[in-house]
């Protein structure tokens, strides 16, 4: 939970710093961040296979083998990440010009996205490590590493965005470079901690067999595809909003960052549910696995409702911290209220989806996410926003029903 809270701070500091550069800078980082998420989404899903297999081996008391799935995740992150990084880097100029027709956004966004994509291998490895630490109940290692990464990222943001300590003033590019550097530093720290805590569990000492790698890839594939389609949906959403205007894209960047920030603690519960369900099934205790899923979901619901109650009265002053343009802030106000109303159901559904992953039912989780986003939300959002002219508010009304509906389906 502490690790997720530290990530909250980082997300808010990032948009707070970039927000002082204006709407075009916020729009550039928003489109760039979500497009980068799409680029790295497949290897992010590798963590699901690492966590599921490591948790299962822990439940089976095969402690000396718990790090073998981690080795497999690192191999897959390298083998998949390197060529994918090269391809994505070269296609950035074409992709970005398709996503926005604002010259100021394109000029700032292309180098930002390219430098973010260079972190692809680090992201894949870091998520594999995260899955492993969660599986063996050593999330404190994850927390310590995140705190160092985030502190470094914030410091480098201050140095590189604004040109402090004699560094060149790099603006949006500085924000991307700061993030990439901190991610690779985090990878080095994870290797150090794994060598210290997991050498006797097979870390870098046992090469996973081809059968193990294939099993891991099969377990990860549904989660990876879910990440791909979800992130592609976010990029599509940014494109839909860009058809309305640059100010709307800047507002959506802040709104989506608030959304991610608000649900991160619930995501920590979701990771815990994945691990505990996997452990229980490894022991052959199906009843305990079911209880872990529902207990985590109940806590997530209480958390989500609490956030809604606290957030709604302070929506305008919060937006004022990150959106310096009053007109852009007004655009974001009512969408933020609408989003806040759905947090409780959203967090509950997210925990239950991850419980399904822990149970090995990754396909159902994938289909729920894909159908809700691509069959319902995105087509109707396009019609409500650019086509019918209801703007950002219309899109966020559709978003409310999308998030709430997905949560209800997961509960059932």
Coordinates of C-alpha atoms in Angstrom, one line a residue:
X1 CA 0.0 0.0 0.0
X2 CA 2.9 2.4 0.8
X3 CA 4.4 1.8 -2.6
X4 CA 1.1 2.8 -4.3
X5 CA 0.8 5.9 -2.2
X6 CA 4.3 7.0 -3.2
X7 CA 3.3 6.5 -6.8
X8 CA 0.4 8.9 -6.1
X9 CA 2.7 11.6 -5.1
X10 CA 4.9 11.1 -8.2
X11 CA 2.0 11.3 -10.6
X12 CA 0.7 14.5 -9.0
X13 CA 4.1 16.1 -8.9
X14 CA 4.7 15.3 -12.5
X15 CA 1.5 17.0 -13.8
X16 CA 2.0 19.8 -11.3
X17 CA 5.4 20.7 -12.8
X18 CA 4.4 20.2 -16.4
X19 CA 1.2 22.1 -15.8
X20 CA 3.2 25.3 -15.3
X21 CA 4.3 25.0 -19.0
X22 CA 0.8 25.5 -20.3
X23 CA -2.0 23.5 -22.1
X24 CA 0.1 22.4 -25.0
X25 CA 2.7 20.9 -22.7
X26 CA 0.1 19.1 -20.7
X27 CA -1.6 17.8 -23.9
X28 CA 1.8 16.6 -25.2
X29 CA 2.6 14.7 -22.1
X30 CA -0.9 13.3 -21.9
X31 CA -0.9 11.9 -25.4
X32 CA 2.8 10.8 -25.0
X33 CA 2.2 9.1 -21.6
X34 CA -0.8 7.1 -22.8
X35 CA 0.9 6.2 -26.1
X36 CA 3.9 5.1 -24.2
X37 CA 1.6 2.9 -22.1
X38 CA 0.4 1.3 -25.2
X39 CA 3.9 0.7 -26.4
X40 CA 5.0 -1.0 -23.2
X41 CA 1.6 -2.6 -22.3
X42 CA 2.4 -6.1 -23.7
X43 CA 5.5 -6.6 -21.5
X44 CA 3.7 -5.1 -18.5
X45 CA 1.5 -8.1 -18.6
X46 CA 4.5 -10.4 -18.0
X47 CA 4.2 -9.6 -14.3
X48 CA 0.9 -11.6 -14.2
X49 CA 2.7 -14.8 -15.1
X50 CA 5.6 -14.2 -12.7
X51 CA 3.2 -13.5 -9.8
X52 CA 0.9 -16.3 -10.5
X53 CA 3.6 -19.0 -10.8
X54 CA 5.7 -17.7 -7.9
X55 CA 2.7 -17.5 -5.6
X56 CA 1.7 -21.0 -6.6
X57 CA 5.2 -22.4 -5.9
X58 CA 5.2 -20.6 -2.5
X59 CA 1.8 -22.2 -1.7
X60 CA 3.2 -25.6 -2.7
X61 CA 6.2 -24.9 -0.3
X62 CA 8.7 -25.1 -3.2
X63 CA 10.6 -22.2 -1.7
X64 CA 13.9 -22.9 -3.5
X65 CA 12.1 -22.5 -6.9
X66 CA 10.0 -19.3 -6.3
X67 CA 12.5 -17.1 -8.2
X68 CA 12.6 -19.2 -11.4
X69 CA 9.5 -17.5 -12.8
X70 CA 11.2 -14.2 -12.1
X71 CA 14.2 -15.3 -14.2
X72 CA 11.7 -16.2 -16.9
X73 CA 10.0 -12.8 -16.7
X74 CA 13.4 -11.0 -17.0
X75 CA 14.3 -13.1 -20.1
X76 CA 11.0 -12.4 -21.8
X77 CA 11.3 -8.7 -21.0
X78 CA 14.7 -8.6 -22.6
X79 CA 13.8 -10.7 -25.7
X80 CA 10.5 -9.0 -26.3
X81 CA 11.5 -5.5 -25.1
X82 CA 14.6 -4.8 -27.2
X83 CA 13.2 -5.3 -30.7
X84 CA 9.8 -3.8 -29.7
X85 CA 11.6 -0.7 -28.4
X86 CA 13.5 -0.2 -31.6
X87 CA 10.4 -0.5 -33.8
X88 CA 8.3 1.8 -31.6
X89 CA 11.0 4.5 -31.4
X90 CA 11.2 4.8 -35.2
X91 CA 7.4 5.0 -35.6
X92 CA 6.8 7.7 -33.0
X93 CA 6.8 10.7 -35.4
X94 CA 4.2 9.1 -37.6
X95 CA 2.0 8.0 -34.7
X96 CA 2.1 11.3 -32.9
X97 CA 1.2 13.4 -36.0
X98 CA -1.9 11.1 -36.3
X99 CA -2.9 11.7 -32.7
X100 CA -2.8 15.5 -32.8
X101 CA -2.9 18.2 -35.4
X102 CA -1.7 20.9 -33.0
X103 CA 1.9 21.9 -34.1
X104 CA 2.9 22.9 -30.5
X105 CA 1.7 19.6 -29.1
X106 CA 3.5 17.6 -31.8
X107 CA 6.8 19.5 -31.4
X108 CA 6.9 18.9 -27.7
X109 CA 5.3 15.4 -27.7
X110 CA 7.5 13.5 -30.2
X111 CA 10.9 13.8 -28.3
X112 CA 9.0 13.2 -25.0
X113 CA 7.5 10.0 -26.3
X114 CA 10.7 8.7 -27.8
X115 CA 12.7 9.1 -24.7
X116 CA 10.0 7.4 -22.7
X117 CA 9.9 4.4 -25.1
X118 CA 13.7 3.9 -24.4
X119 CA 12.7 2.7 -20.9
X120 CA 10.7 -0.3 -22.3
X121 CA 13.1 -3.0 -21.1
X122 CA 13.4 -1.4 -17.7
X123 CA 9.6 -1.3 -17.4
X124 CA 9.2 -5.0 -18.3
X125 CA 11.9 -6.1 -15.8
X126 CA 10.5 -3.8 -13.1
X127 CA 7.0 -5.2 -13.4
X128 CA 8.4 -8.8 -13.3
X129 CA 10.2 -7.9 -10.1
X130 CA 7.0 -6.3 -8.7
X131 CA 5.1 -9.5 -9.5
X132 CA 7.7 -11.6 -7.7
X133 CA 7.9 -9.4 -4.5
X134 CA 4.1 -9.4 -4.3
X135 CA 4.0 -13.2 -4.7
X136 CA 6.5 -13.9 -1.9
X137 CA 5.1 -11.3 0.5
X138 CA 8.1 -9.0 0.4
X139 CA 6.4 -5.8 -0.8
X140 CA 8.6 -3.8 1.5
X141 CA 11.4 -4.2 -1.1
X142 CA 9.0 -2.9 -3.8
X143 CA 8.2 0.1 -1.5
X144 CA 11.8 1.0 -0.8
X145 CA 12.8 0.8 -4.5
X146 CA 9.8 2.9 -5.5
X147 CA 10.6 5.6 -2.9
X148 CA 14.1 5.9 -4.2
X149 CA 12.9 6.0 -7.9
X150 CA 10.2 8.6 -7.2
X151 CA 12.6 10.8 -5.2
X152 CA 15.1 10.7 -8.0
X153 CA 12.3 11.3 -10.6
X154 CA 11.0 14.4 -8.7
X155 CA 14.6 15.8 -8.3
X156 CA 15.4 15.2 -12.0
X157 CA 12.1 16.8 -13.0
X158 CA 13.0 19.9 -11.1
X159 CA 16.5 19.9 -12.7
X160 CA 15.7 19.0 -16.3
X161 CA 12.3 20.6 -16.9
X162 CA 13.2 24.1 -15.5
X163 CA 17.0 24.0 -16.1
X164 CA 18.2 24.1 -12.5
X165 CA 21.7 23.4 -11.2
X166 CA 23.2 24.5 -14.5
X167 CA 21.3 21.9 -16.6
X168 CA 19.7 23.0 -19.8
X169 CA 16.0 23.9 -19.6
X170 CA 14.4 21.0 -21.4
X171 CA 10.7 21.4 -20.7
X172 CA 8.5 18.4 -21.6
X173 CA 11.5 16.4 -22.8
X174 CA 13.2 16.8 -19.4
X175 CA 10.1 15.3 -17.8
X176 CA 10.4 12.2 -20.1
X177 CA 14.2 11.9 -19.6
X178 CA 13.8 12.1 -15.8
X179 CA 11.3 9.3 -15.8
X180 CA 13.4 7.0 -18.0
X181 CA 16.5 7.5 -15.9
X182 CA 14.7 6.8 -12.7
X183 CA 13.2 3.6 -14.2
X184 CA 16.6 2.2 -15.1
X185 CA 18.0 3.1 -11.6
X186 CA 15.0 1.2 -10.2
X187 CA 15.9 -1.8 -12.3
X188 CA 19.5 -1.8 -10.9
X189 CA 18.1 -1.6 -7.4
X190 CA 15.7 -4.5 -8.0
X191 CA 18.6 -6.7 -9.2
X192 CA 20.6 -5.7 -6.0
X193 CA 17.7 -6.6 -3.7
X194 CA 16.9 -9.8 -5.6
X195 CA 20.6 -10.9 -5.4
X196 CA 20.4 -10.2 -1.6
X197 CA 17.0 -11.9 -0.9
X198 CA 16.4 -14.4 -3.6
X199 CA 19.7 -16.0 -4.5
X200 CA 18.8 -19.1 -2.5
X201 CA 15.4 -19.2 -4.3
X202 CA 16.9 -19.7 -7.7
X203 CA 17.4 -16.1 -8.8
X204 CA 19.9 -16.0 -11.8
X205 CA 21.0 -19.5 -10.8
X206 CA 18.4 -21.6 -12.4
X207 CA 17.5 -21.1 -16.1
X208 CA 13.8 -21.6 -16.7
X209 CA 13.1 -24.4 -19.1
X210 CA 11.4 -23.8 -22.4
X211 CA 8.3 -25.4 -21.0
X212 CA 8.3 -23.0 -18.0
X213 CA 8.8 -20.0 -20.3
X214 CA 5.9 -21.2 -22.5
X215 CA 3.7 -21.8 -19.5
X216 CA 4.6 -18.4 -18.2
X217 CA 3.9 -16.7 -21.5
X218 CA 0.5 -18.5 -21.8
X219 CA -0.4 -17.3 -18.3
X220 CA 0.8 -13.8 -19.1
X221 CA -0.7 -13.5 -22.6
X222 CA -4.3 -12.8 -21.5
X223 CA -3.1 -10.1 -19.1
X224 CA -0.8 -8.7 -21.7
X225 CA -3.5 -8.5 -24.3
X226 CA -5.8 -7.0 -21.7
X227 CA -3.1 -4.3 -21.1
X228 CA -2.7 -3.8 -24.9
X229 CA -6.4 -3.3 -25.6
X230 CA -6.9 -1.2 -22.4
X231 CA -3.9 1.1 -23.3
X232 CA -5.0 1.3 -26.9
X233 CA -8.4 2.4 -25.7
X234 CA -6.7 5.2 -23.7
X235 CA -4.8 6.3 -26.8
X236 CA -8.1 6.2 -28.7
X237 CA -9.8 8.2 -26.0
X238 CA -7.0 10.9 -26.3
X239 CA -7.5 10.9 -30.1
X240 CA -11.3 11.4 -29.6
X241 CA -10.7 14.2 -27.2
X242 CA -8.1 15.8 -29.5
X243 CA -10.9 16.2 -32.1
X244 CA -12.5 18.6 -29.7
X245 CA -9.5 20.7 -28.8
X246 CA -6.0 21.0 -27.1
X247 CA -7.5 22.5 -23.9
X248 CA -9.7 19.4 -23.6
X249 CA -6.7 17.1 -24.0
X250 CA -4.8 19.0 -21.3
X251 CA -7.9 18.6 -19.0
X252 CA -8.1 14.9 -19.7
X253 CA -4.4 14.4 -18.9
X254 CA -5.1 15.9 -15.4
X255 CA -8.4 13.9 -15.0
X256 CA -6.8 10.6 -15.9
X257 CA -3.9 11.3 -13.6
X258 CA -6.3 11.9 -10.8
X259 CA -8.1 8.7 -11.7
X260 CA -4.9 6.6 -11.7
X261 CA -3.8 8.3 -8.4
X262 CA -7.1 7.6 -6.7
X263 CA -7.3 3.9 -7.6
X264 CA -3.6 3.1 -6.9
X265 CA -4.2 2.1 -3.3
X266 CA -7.1 -0.1 -4.5
X267 CA -4.7 -1.5 -7.0
X268 CA -2.4 -2.5 -4.1
X269 CA -5.4 -4.4 -2.7
X270 CA -5.9 -6.0 -6.1
X271 CA -2.3 -7.2 -6.2
X272 CA -2.7 -8.6 -2.7
X273 CA -5.9 -10.4 -3.8
X274 CA -4.0 -11.9 -6.8
X275 CA -1.3 -13.2 -4.5
X276 CA -3.5 -14.5 -1.7
X277 CA -5.9 -16.3 -4.1
X278 CA -2.9 -17.9 -5.8
X279 CA -1.4 -19.0 -2.5
X280 CA -4.8 -20.5 -1.4
X281 CA -5.2 -22.4 -4.6
X282 CA -1.6 -23.7 -4.3
X283 CA -2.6 -25.1 -0.9
X284 CA -5.8 -26.6 -2.5
X285 CA -8.0 -24.4 -0.3
X286 CA -10.7 -23.1 -2.7
X287 CA -12.9 -21.7 0.0
X288 CA -10.1 -19.5 1.4
X289 CA -9.3 -18.3 -2.2
X290 CA -12.9 -17.1 -2.6
X291 CA -12.9 -15.4 0.8
X292 CA -9.7 -13.5 0.0
X293 CA -11.2 -12.1 -3.2
X294 CA -14.4 -10.9 -1.6
X295 CA -12.7 -9.5 1.5
X296 CA -10.3 -7.4 -0.6
X297 CA -13.2 -6.2 -2.8
X298 CA -15.1 -5.1 0.4
X299 CA -12.1 -3.0 1.6
X300 CA -11.8 -1.5 -1.9
X301 CA -15.4 -0.5 -1.9
X302 CA -15.1 1.3 1.4
X303 CA -11.9 3.0 0.2
X304 CA -13.6 4.1 -3.1
X305 CA -16.7 5.6 -1.3
X306 CA -14.5 7.4 1.2
X307 CA -12.4 9.0 -1.6
X308 CA -15.6 10.1 -3.4
X309 CA -16.9 11.8 -0.3
X310 CA -13.6 13.6 0.3
X311 CA -12.9 14.5 -3.3
X312 CA -16.1 16.1 -4.5
X313 CA -16.1 19.2 -2.2
X314 CA -12.5 20.0 -3.1
X315 CA -12.7 19.3 -6.9
X316 CA -12.2 23.0 -8.0
X317 CA -9.3 23.9 -5.8
X318 CA -7.5 20.6 -6.6
X319 CA -7.9 21.3 -10.3
X320 CA -6.6 24.8 -9.8
X321 CA -3.2 23.4 -8.6
X322 CA -2.6 21.6 -11.9
X323 CA -4.5 23.7 -14.5
X324 CA -3.4 27.3 -14.6
X325 CA -5.8 28.3 -17.4
X326 CA -9.2 29.1 -15.8
X327 CA -11.1 28.0 -18.9
X328 CA -9.4 24.6 -19.0
X329 CA -10.1 24.2 -15.3
X330 CA -13.7 24.9 -15.9
X331 CA -13.8 22.3 -18.7
X332 CA -12.5 19.7 -16.2
X333 CA -14.7 20.5 -13.2
X334 CA -17.9 18.6 -14.0
X335 CA -16.2 15.6 -15.6
X336 CA -14.2 15.3 -12.4
X337 CA -17.3 15.3 -10.2
X338 CA -18.9 12.6 -12.5
X339 CA -15.8 10.5 -12.3
X340 CA -15.6 10.7 -8.5
X341 CA -19.1 9.3 -8.2
X342 CA -18.0 6.0 -9.8
X343 CA -14.8 5.4 -7.8
X344 CA -16.3 2.9 -5.3
X345 CA -17.7 0.5 -8.0
X346 CA -14.6 1.0 -10.1
X347 CA -12.2 -0.1 -7.4
X348 CA -14.4 -3.0 -6.3
X349 CA -14.5 -4.3 -9.9
X350 CA -10.7 -3.9 -10.3
X351 CA -10.0 -6.0 -7.2
X352 CA -12.4 -8.8 -8.4
X353 CA -10.8 -8.8 -11.8
X354 CA -7.3 -9.3 -10.3
X355 CA -8.7 -12.1 -8.0
X356 CA -9.7 -13.9 -11.2
X357 CA -6.2 -13.5 -12.5
X358 CA -4.9 -15.0 -9.2
X359 CA -7.2 -17.9 -9.7
X360 CA -5.8 -18.5 -13.2
X361 CA -9.0 -17.3 -14.9
X362 CA -7.2 -14.6 -16.9
X363 CA -9.4 -15.0 -20.0
X364 CA -12.6 -13.9 -18.2
X365 CA -10.8 -10.8 -16.8
X366 CA -9.5 -10.0 -20.3
X367 CA -12.9 -10.3 -22.0
X368 CA -14.7 -8.2 -19.4
X369 CA -12.2 -5.4 -19.8
X370 CA -12.1 -5.5 -23.6
X371 CA -15.8 -5.7 -24.3
X372 CA -16.7 -2.9 -21.9
X373 CA -14.1 -0.6 -23.3
X374 CA -14.2 -1.3 -27.0
X375 CA -17.9 -2.3 -27.6
X376 CA -19.5 0.1 -25.2
X377 CA -17.3 3.1 -24.1
X378 CA -15.2 4.2 -27.0
X379 CA -17.8 4.1 -29.8
X380 CA -20.4 5.9 -27.7
X381 CA -17.8 8.4 -26.4
X382 CA -16.9 9.3 -30.0
X383 CA -20.6 9.8 -30.9
X384 CA -21.3 11.8 -27.7
X385 CA -18.2 14.1 -27.9
X386 CA -17.0 15.1 -31.4
X387 CA -20.1 13.9 -33.4
X388 CA -23.0 15.2 -31.3
X389 CA -21.1 18.1 -29.8
X390 CA -21.5 17.3 -26.1
X391 CA -17.8 17.8 -25.7
X392 CA -15.7 16.6 -22.8
X393 CA -18.6 16.5 -20.4
X394 CA -20.6 14.1 -22.7
X395 CA -17.6 11.8 -22.9
X396 CA -17.2 11.7 -19.2
X397 CA -20.9 10.9 -18.7
X398 CA -20.4 7.9 -20.9
X399 CA -17.2 7.1 -19.0
X400 CA -19.2 7.0 -15.7
X401 CA -21.6 4.3 -17.1
X402 CA -18.6 2.4 -18.6
X403 CA -16.7 2.2 -15.3
X404 CA -19.8 1.6 -13.2
X405 CA -21.1 -1.1 -15.5
X406 CA -17.7 -2.9 -15.7
X407 CA -17.6 -2.9 -11.9
X408 CA -21.2 -4.4 -11.6
X409 CA -20.3 -7.2 -14.1
X410 CA -17.3 -8.1 -12.0
X411 CA -19.3 -8.2 -8.9
X412 CA -21.8 -10.6 -10.5

